PDB file of C-alpha atoms in Angstrom:
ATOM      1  CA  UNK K   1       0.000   0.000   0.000  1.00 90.00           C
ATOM      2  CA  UNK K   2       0.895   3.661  -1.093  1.00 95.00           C
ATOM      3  CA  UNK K   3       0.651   5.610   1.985  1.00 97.00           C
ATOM      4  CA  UNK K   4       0.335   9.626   1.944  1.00 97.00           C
ATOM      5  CA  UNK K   5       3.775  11.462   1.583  1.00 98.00           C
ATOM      6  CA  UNK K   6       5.578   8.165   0.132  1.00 98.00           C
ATOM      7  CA  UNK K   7       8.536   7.763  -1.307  1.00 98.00           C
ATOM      8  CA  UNK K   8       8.676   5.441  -4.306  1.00 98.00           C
ATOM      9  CA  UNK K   9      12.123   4.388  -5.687  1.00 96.00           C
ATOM     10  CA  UNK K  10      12.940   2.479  -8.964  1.00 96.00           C
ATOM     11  CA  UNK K  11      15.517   0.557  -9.008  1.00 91.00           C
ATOM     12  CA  UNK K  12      16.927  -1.944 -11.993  1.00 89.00           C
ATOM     13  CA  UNK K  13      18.522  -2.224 -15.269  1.00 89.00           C
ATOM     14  CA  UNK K  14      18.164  -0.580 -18.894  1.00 89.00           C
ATOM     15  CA  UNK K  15      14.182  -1.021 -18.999  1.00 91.00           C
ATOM     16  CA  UNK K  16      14.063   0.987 -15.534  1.00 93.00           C
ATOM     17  CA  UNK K  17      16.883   3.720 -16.763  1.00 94.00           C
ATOM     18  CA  UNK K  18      15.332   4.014 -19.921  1.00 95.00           C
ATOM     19  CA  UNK K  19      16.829   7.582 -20.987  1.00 93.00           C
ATOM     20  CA  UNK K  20      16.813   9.272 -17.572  1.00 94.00           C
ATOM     21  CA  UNK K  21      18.594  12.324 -16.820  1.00 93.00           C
ATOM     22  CA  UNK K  22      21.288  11.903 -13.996  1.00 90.00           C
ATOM     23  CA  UNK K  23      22.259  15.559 -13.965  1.00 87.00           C
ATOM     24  CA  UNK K  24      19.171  16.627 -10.849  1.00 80.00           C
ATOM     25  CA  UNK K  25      18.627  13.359  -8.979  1.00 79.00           C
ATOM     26  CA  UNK K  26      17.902  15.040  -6.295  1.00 87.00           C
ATOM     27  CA  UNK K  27      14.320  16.635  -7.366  1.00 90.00           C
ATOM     28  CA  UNK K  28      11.216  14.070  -6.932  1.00 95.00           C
ATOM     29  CA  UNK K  29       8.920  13.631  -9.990  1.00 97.00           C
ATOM     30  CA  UNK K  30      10.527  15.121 -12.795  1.00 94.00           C
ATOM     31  CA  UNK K  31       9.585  13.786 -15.904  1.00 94.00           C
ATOM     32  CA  UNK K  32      13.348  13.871 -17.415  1.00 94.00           C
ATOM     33  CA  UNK K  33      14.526  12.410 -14.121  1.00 95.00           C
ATOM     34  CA  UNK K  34      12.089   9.605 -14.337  1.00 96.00           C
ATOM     35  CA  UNK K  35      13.468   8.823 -17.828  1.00 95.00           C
ATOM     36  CA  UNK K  36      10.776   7.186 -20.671  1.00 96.00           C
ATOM     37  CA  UNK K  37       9.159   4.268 -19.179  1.00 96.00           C
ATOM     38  CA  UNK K  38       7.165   2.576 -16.729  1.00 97.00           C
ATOM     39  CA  UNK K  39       8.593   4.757 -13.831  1.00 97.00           C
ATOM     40  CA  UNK K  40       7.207   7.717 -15.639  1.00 97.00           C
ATOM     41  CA  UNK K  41       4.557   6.076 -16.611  1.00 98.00           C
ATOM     42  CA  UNK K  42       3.625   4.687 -13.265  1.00 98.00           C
ATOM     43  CA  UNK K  43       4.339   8.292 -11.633  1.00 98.00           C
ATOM     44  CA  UNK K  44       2.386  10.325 -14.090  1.00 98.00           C
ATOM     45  CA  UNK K  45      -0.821   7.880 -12.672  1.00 98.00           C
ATOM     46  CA  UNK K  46      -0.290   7.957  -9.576  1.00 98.00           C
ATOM     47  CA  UNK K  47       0.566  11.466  -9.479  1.00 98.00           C
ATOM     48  CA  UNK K  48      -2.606  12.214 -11.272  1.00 98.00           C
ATOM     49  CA  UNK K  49      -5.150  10.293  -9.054  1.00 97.00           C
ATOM     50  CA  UNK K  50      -3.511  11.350  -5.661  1.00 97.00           C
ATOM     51  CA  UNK K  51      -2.482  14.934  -6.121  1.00 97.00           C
ATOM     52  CA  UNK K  52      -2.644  15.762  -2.228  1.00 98.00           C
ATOM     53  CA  UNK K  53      -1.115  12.438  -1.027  1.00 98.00           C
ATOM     54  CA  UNK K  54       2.347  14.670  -1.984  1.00 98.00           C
ATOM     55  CA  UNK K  55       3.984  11.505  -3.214  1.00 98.00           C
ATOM     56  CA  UNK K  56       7.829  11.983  -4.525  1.00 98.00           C
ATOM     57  CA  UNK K  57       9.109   9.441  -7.142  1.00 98.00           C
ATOM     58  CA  UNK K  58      12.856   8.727  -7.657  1.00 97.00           C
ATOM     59  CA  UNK K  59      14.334   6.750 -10.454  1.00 96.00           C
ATOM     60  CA  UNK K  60      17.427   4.802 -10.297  1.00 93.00           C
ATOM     61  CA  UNK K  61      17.794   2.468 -12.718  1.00 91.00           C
ATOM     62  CA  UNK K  62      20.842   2.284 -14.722  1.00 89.00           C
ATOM     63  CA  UNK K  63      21.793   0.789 -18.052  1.00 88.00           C
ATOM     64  CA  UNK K  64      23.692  -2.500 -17.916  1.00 84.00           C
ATOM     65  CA  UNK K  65      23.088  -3.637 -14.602  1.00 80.00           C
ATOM     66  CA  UNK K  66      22.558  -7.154 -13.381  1.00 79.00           C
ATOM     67  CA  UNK K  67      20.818  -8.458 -10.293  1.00 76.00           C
ATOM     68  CA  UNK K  68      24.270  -8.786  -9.225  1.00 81.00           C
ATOM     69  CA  UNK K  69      24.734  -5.205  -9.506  1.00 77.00           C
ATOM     70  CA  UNK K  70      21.223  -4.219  -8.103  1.00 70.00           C
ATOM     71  CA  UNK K  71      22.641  -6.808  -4.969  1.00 74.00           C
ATOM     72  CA  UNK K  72      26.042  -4.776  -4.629  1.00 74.00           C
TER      73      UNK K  72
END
């Protein structure tokens, strides 16, 4: 369950990266940030039905990892 003033992170490989921005990591929910896929995809939604739940969205996925990376 998505509680009120969440923090959702993505973590994973290429499909989670998908053409972020690393340059301003640091903001929650920007669209370049949260790259071209399902992280902004899933954000946008949520973002959209729950305005005042204040939820902040991070993306971290980067190209090329493996589970053995994500482990690390």
């Amino acid at each position: 369950m998505i509680t009120k003033n969440a923090t959702i992170l993505f973590q994973g490989d290429s499909i989670t990266d998908c053409g972020r921005n690393r340059d301003s990591q640091e903001t929650p929910n920007s669209p370049a940030t949260l790259g071209m896929g399902y992280a902004n995809h899933i954000a946008s939604a949520l973002l959209l039905e729950r305005p005042s739940d204040q939820l902040k969205f991070f993306n971290r996925g980067i190209s090329g990892h493996r589970v053995v990376d994500l482990y690390a």
